[in-house]
Short mmCIF file of C-alpha atoms in Angstrom, two decimals:
data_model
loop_
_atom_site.label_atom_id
_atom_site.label_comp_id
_atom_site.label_asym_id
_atom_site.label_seq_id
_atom_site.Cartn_x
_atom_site.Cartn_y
_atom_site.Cartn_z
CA UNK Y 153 -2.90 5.81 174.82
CA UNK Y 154 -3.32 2.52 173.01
CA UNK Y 155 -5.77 2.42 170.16
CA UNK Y 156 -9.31 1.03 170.03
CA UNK Y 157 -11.49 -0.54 168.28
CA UNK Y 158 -13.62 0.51 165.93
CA UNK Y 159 -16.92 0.81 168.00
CA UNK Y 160 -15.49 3.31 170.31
CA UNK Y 161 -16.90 5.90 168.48
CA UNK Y 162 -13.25 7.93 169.51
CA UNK Y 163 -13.92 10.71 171.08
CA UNK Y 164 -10.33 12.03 170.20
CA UNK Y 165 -12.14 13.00 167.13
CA UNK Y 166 -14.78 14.62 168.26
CA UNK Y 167 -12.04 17.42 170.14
CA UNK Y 168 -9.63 16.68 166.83
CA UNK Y 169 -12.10 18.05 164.01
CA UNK Y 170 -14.14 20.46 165.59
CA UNK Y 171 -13.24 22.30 162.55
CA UNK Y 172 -14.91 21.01 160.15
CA UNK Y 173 -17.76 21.51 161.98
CA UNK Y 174 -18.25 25.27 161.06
CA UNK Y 175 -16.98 24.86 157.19
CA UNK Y 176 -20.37 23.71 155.98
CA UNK Y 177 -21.74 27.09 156.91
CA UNK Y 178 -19.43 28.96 155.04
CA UNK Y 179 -19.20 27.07 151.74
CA UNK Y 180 -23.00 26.75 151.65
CA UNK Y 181 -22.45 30.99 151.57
CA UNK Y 182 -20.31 30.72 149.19
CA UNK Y 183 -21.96 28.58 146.78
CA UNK Y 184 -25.64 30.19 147.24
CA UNK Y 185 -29.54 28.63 147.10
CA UNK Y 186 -29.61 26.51 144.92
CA UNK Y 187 -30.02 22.23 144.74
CA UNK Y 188 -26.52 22.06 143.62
CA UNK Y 189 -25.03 24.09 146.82
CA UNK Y 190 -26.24 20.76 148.87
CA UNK Y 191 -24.40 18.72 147.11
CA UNK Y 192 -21.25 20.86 146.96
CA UNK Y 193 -21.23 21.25 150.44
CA UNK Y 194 -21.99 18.07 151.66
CA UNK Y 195 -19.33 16.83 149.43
CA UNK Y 196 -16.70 19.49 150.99
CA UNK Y 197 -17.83 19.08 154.38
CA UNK Y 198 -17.32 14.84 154.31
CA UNK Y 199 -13.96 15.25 152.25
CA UNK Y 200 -12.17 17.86 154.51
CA UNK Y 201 -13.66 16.07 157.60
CA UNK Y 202 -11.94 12.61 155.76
CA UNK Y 203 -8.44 14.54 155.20
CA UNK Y 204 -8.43 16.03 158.82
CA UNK Y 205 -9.08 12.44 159.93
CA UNK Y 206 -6.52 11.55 157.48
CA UNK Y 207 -3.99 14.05 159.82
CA UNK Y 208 -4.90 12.58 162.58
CA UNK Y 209 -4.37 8.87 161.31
CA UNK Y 210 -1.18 9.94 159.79
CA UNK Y 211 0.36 10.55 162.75
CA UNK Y 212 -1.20 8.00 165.28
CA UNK Y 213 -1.06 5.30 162.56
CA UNK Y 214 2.43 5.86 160.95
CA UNK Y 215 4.32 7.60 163.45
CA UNK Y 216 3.02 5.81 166.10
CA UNK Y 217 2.41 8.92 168.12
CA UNK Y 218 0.02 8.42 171.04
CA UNK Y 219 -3.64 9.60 169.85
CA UNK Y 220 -4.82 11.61 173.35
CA UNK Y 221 -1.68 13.69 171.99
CA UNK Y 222 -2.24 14.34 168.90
CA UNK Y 223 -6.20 15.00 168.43
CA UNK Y 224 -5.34 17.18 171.61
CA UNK Y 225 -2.94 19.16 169.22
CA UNK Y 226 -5.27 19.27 166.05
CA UNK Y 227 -7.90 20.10 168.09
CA UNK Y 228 -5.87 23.54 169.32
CA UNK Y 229 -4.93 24.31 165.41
CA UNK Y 230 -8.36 23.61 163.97
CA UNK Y 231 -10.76 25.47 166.38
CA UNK Y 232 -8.25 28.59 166.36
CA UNK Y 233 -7.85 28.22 162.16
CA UNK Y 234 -12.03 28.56 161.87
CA UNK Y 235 -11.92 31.12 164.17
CA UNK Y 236 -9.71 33.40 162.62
CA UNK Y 237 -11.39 32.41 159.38
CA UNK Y 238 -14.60 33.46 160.68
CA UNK Y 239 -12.86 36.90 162.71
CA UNK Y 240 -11.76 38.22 159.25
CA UNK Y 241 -15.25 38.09 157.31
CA UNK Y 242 -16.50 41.34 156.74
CA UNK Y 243 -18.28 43.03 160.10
CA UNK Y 244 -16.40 39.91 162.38
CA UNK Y 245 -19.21 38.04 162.84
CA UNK Y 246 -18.69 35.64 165.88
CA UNK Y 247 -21.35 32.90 164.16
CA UNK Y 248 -21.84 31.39 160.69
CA UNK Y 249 -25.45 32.21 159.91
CA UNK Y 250 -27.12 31.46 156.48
CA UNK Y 251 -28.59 34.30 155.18
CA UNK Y 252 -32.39 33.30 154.14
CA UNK Y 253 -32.07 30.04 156.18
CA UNK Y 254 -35.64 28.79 156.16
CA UNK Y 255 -36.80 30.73 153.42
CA UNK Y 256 -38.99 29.45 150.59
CA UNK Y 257 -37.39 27.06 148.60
CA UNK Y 258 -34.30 25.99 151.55
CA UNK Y 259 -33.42 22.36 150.42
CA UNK Y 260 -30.93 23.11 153.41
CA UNK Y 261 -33.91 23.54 156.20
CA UNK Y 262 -35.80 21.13 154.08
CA UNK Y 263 -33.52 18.47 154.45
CA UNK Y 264 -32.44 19.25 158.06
CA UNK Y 265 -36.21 19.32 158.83
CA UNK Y 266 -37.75 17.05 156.93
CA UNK Y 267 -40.11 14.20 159.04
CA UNK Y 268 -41.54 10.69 157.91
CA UNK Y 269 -44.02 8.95 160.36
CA UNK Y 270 -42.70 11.88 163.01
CA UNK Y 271 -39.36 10.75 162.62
CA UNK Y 272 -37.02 12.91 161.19
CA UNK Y 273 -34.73 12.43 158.28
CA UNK Y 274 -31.65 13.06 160.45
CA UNK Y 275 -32.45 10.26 162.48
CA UNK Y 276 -33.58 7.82 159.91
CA UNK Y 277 -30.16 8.73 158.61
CA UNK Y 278 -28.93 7.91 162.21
CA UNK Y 279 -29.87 4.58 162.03
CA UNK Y 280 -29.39 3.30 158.96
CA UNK Y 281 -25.46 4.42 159.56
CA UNK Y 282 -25.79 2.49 163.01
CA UNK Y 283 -26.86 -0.72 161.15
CA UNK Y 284 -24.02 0.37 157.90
CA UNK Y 285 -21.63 0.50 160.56
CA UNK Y 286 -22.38 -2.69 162.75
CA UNK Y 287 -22.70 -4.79 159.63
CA UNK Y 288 -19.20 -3.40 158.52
CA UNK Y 289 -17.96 -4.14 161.78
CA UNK Y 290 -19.31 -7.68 162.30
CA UNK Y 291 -19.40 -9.33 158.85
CA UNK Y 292 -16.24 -7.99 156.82
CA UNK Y 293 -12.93 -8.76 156.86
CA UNK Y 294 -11.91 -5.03 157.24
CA UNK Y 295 -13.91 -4.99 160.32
CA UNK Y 296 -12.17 -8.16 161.79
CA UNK Y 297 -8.96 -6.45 161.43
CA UNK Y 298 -10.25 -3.57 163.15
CA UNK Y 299 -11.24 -5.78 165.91
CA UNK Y 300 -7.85 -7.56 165.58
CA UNK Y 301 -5.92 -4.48 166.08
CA UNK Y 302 -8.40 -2.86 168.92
CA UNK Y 303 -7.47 -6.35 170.68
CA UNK Y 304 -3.97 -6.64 170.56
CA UNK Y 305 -2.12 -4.60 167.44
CA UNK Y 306 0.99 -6.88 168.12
CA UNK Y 307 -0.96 -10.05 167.35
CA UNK Y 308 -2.58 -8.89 164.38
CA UNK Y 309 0.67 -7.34 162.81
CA UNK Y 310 2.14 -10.69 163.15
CA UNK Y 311 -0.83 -12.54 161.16
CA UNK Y 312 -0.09 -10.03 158.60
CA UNK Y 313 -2.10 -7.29 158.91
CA UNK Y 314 -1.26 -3.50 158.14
CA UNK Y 315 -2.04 -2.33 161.37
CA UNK Y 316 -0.72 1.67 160.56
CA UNK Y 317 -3.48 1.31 157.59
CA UNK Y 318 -6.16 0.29 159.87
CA UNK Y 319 -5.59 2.65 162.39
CA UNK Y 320 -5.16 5.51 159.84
CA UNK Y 321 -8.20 4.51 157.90
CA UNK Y 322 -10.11 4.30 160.89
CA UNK Y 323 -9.39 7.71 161.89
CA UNK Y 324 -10.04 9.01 158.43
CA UNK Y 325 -13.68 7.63 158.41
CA UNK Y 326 -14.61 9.28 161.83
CA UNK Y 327 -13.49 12.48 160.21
CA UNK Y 328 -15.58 11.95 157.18
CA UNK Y 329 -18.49 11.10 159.37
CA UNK Y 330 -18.30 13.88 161.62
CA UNK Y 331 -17.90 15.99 158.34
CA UNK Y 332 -21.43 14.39 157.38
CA UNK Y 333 -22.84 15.25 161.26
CA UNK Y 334 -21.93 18.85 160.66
CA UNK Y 335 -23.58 19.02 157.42
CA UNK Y 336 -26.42 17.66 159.56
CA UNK Y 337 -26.48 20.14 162.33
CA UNK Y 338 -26.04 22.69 159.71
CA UNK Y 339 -29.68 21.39 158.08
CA UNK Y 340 -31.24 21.72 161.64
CA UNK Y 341 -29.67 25.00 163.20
CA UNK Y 342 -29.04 26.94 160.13
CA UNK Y 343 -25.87 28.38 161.95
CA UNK Y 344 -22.71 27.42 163.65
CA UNK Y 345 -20.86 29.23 166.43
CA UNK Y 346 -17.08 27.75 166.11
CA UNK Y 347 -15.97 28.59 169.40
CA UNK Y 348 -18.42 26.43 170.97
CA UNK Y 349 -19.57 23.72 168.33
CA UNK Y 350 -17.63 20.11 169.94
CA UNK Y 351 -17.28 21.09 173.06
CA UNK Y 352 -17.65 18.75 175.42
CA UNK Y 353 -18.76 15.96 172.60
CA UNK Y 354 -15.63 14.14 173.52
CA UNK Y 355 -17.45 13.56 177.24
CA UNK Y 356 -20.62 12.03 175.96
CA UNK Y 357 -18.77 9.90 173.85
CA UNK Y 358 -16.73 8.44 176.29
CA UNK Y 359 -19.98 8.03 178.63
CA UNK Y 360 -21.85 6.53 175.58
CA UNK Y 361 -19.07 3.82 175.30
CA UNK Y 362 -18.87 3.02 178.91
CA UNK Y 363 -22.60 2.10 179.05
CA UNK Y 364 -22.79 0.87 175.87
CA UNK Y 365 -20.60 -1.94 177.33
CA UNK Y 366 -17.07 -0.93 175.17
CA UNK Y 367 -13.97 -2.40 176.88
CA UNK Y 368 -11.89 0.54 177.43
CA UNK Y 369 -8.67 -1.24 176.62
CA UNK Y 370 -10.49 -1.64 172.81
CA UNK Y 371 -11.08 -5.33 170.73
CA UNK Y 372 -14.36 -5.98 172.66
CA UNK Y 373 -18.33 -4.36 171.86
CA UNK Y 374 -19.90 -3.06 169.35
CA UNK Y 375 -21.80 -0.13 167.84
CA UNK Y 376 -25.11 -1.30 168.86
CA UNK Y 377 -23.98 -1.30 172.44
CA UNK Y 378 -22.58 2.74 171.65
CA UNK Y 379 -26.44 3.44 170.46
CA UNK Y 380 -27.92 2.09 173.27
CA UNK Y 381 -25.73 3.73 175.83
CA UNK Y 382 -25.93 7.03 173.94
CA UNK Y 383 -29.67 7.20 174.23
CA UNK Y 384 -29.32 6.01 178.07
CA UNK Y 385 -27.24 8.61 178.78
CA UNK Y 386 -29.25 11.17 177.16
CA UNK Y 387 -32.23 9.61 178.70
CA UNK Y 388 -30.66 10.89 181.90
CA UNK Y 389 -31.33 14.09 181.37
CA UNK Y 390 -35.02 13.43 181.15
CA UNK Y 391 -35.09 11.66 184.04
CA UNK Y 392 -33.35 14.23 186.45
CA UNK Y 393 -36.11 17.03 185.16
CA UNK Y 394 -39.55 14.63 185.64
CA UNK Y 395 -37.69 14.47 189.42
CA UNK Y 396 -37.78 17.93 189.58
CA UNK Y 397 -33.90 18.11 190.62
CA UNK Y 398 -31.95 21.05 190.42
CA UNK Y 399 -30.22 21.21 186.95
CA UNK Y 400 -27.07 21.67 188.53
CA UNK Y 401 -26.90 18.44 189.66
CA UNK Y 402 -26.97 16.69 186.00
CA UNK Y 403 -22.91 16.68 185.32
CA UNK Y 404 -23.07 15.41 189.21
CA UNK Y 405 -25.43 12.20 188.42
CA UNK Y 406 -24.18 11.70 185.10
CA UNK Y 407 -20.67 11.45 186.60
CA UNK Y 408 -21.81 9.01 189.65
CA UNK Y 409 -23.59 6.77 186.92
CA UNK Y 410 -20.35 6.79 184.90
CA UNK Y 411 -18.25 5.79 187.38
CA UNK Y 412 -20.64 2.63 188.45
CA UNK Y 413 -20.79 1.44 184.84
CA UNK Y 414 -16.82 1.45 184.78
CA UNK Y 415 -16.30 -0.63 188.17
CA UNK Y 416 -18.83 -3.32 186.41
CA UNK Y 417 -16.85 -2.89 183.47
CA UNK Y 418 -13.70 -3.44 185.31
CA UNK Y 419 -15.81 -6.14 186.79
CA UNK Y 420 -16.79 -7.97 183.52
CA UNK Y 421 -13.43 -7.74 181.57
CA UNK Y 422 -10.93 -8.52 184.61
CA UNK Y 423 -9.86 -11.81 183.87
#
């Protein structure tokens, strides 16, 4: 598989670090109640989710191994590591749960809950990443080199740029950000069940892409489009309930819409 861009929001990663998703939990055990715990484990849960990326760029980046591959790999080894990590806790507890979650005093639930105007913090936090991100993308040089490379790594390589850096980097920094989305969904949920967190995140991403207007074959879009077709997509699902359709029938629509956005994509891009 040939690497993309930036924007693609690469849903490798999302089956690669599933991990990392159910560390938060148990550090924040670990460390206890107080103010300090946040920090520790949002600190842990964005550096291990940068190193895992790191793994992943390592060998996609410098050993020019094909990504679908690899993530496919990591994703095996991680979700099985956190699962025996969680199946030899005392009492084998299928879920990390945070004892007192809630409970006077939670910076934890106070964070993960916390609303301004009736929108939450998460989602403040959302978007100012989204417009981080975009500016990073569109107005710096690193983010011309990631659009270099997305279009055509040959070509860039030849105007001199590291193209195994980029690609590893750019791997690393999805793992640190999932790392911060798991501290997130930590906040909210107060628990994680490893042998289901990330499943299936790897679809939506794709879908979000694809109607966000992301050329497949990577160099073209950006994050704004990703937003926007993430919020379509889940917009879906509203839709298919006020028509009083049969739930079943969601994957079924979703998958018919999907397929329509990539014939126009085909469409638009197709020289």
């Amino acid at each position: 598989m040939d690497y993309n861009d930036f924007t693609r929001v690469v849903d490798e990663k999302e089956r690669g670090l599933e991990m990392q998703v159910a560390f938060p939990a148990l550090m924040r055990k670990v460390y206890g109640w107080m103010a300090l715990a946040l920090i520790i484990t949002l600190l842990f849960a964005v550096v291990f989710g940068f190193l895992l990326g790191g793994v992943n760029g390592f060998f996609v980046g410098y050993l020019h191994r094909p990504s679908f591959i690899v993530t496919l790999a990591t994703r095996l080894v991680y979700r099985s590591l956190i699962v025996y990590t969680l199946s030899v806790q005392e009492g084998h507890p299928s879920t990390f749960r945070l004892d007192g979650y809630a409970g006077k005093g939670d910076t934890l639930y106070t964070m993960g809950n916390l609303s301004f105007a009736s929108i939450s913090l998460v989602g403040i936090i959302f978007i100012l990443l989204v417009l981080f991100f975009y500016l990073l993308a569109t107005r710096t040089k690193f983010g011309r080199k990631i659009y270099a490379v997305g279009s055509n790594s040959k070509a860039a390589s030849l105007i001199g740029i590291h193209v195994s850096s980029v690609k590893a980097l750019v791997f690393a920094i999805e793992g640190l950000l999932i790392g911060f989305a798991a501290f997130l969904q930590l906040g909210i949920r107060g628990n994680i069940d490893p042998s289901a967190a990330g499943k299936s995140y790897e679809l939506y991403a794709i879908a979000s892409n694809v109607l966000g207007g992301i050329s497949m074959a990577g160099g073209s879009g950006n994050i704004l489009g990703v937003l926007f077709g993430a919020l379509a997509f889940q917009t879906i699902d509203k839709i298919i309930a006020a028509l009083h359709l049969s739930p079943n029938l969601n994957d079924t629509i979703k998958g018919i819409i999907l397929l329509v956005a990539v014939v126009f994509q085909i469409l638009r891009f197709s020289p």
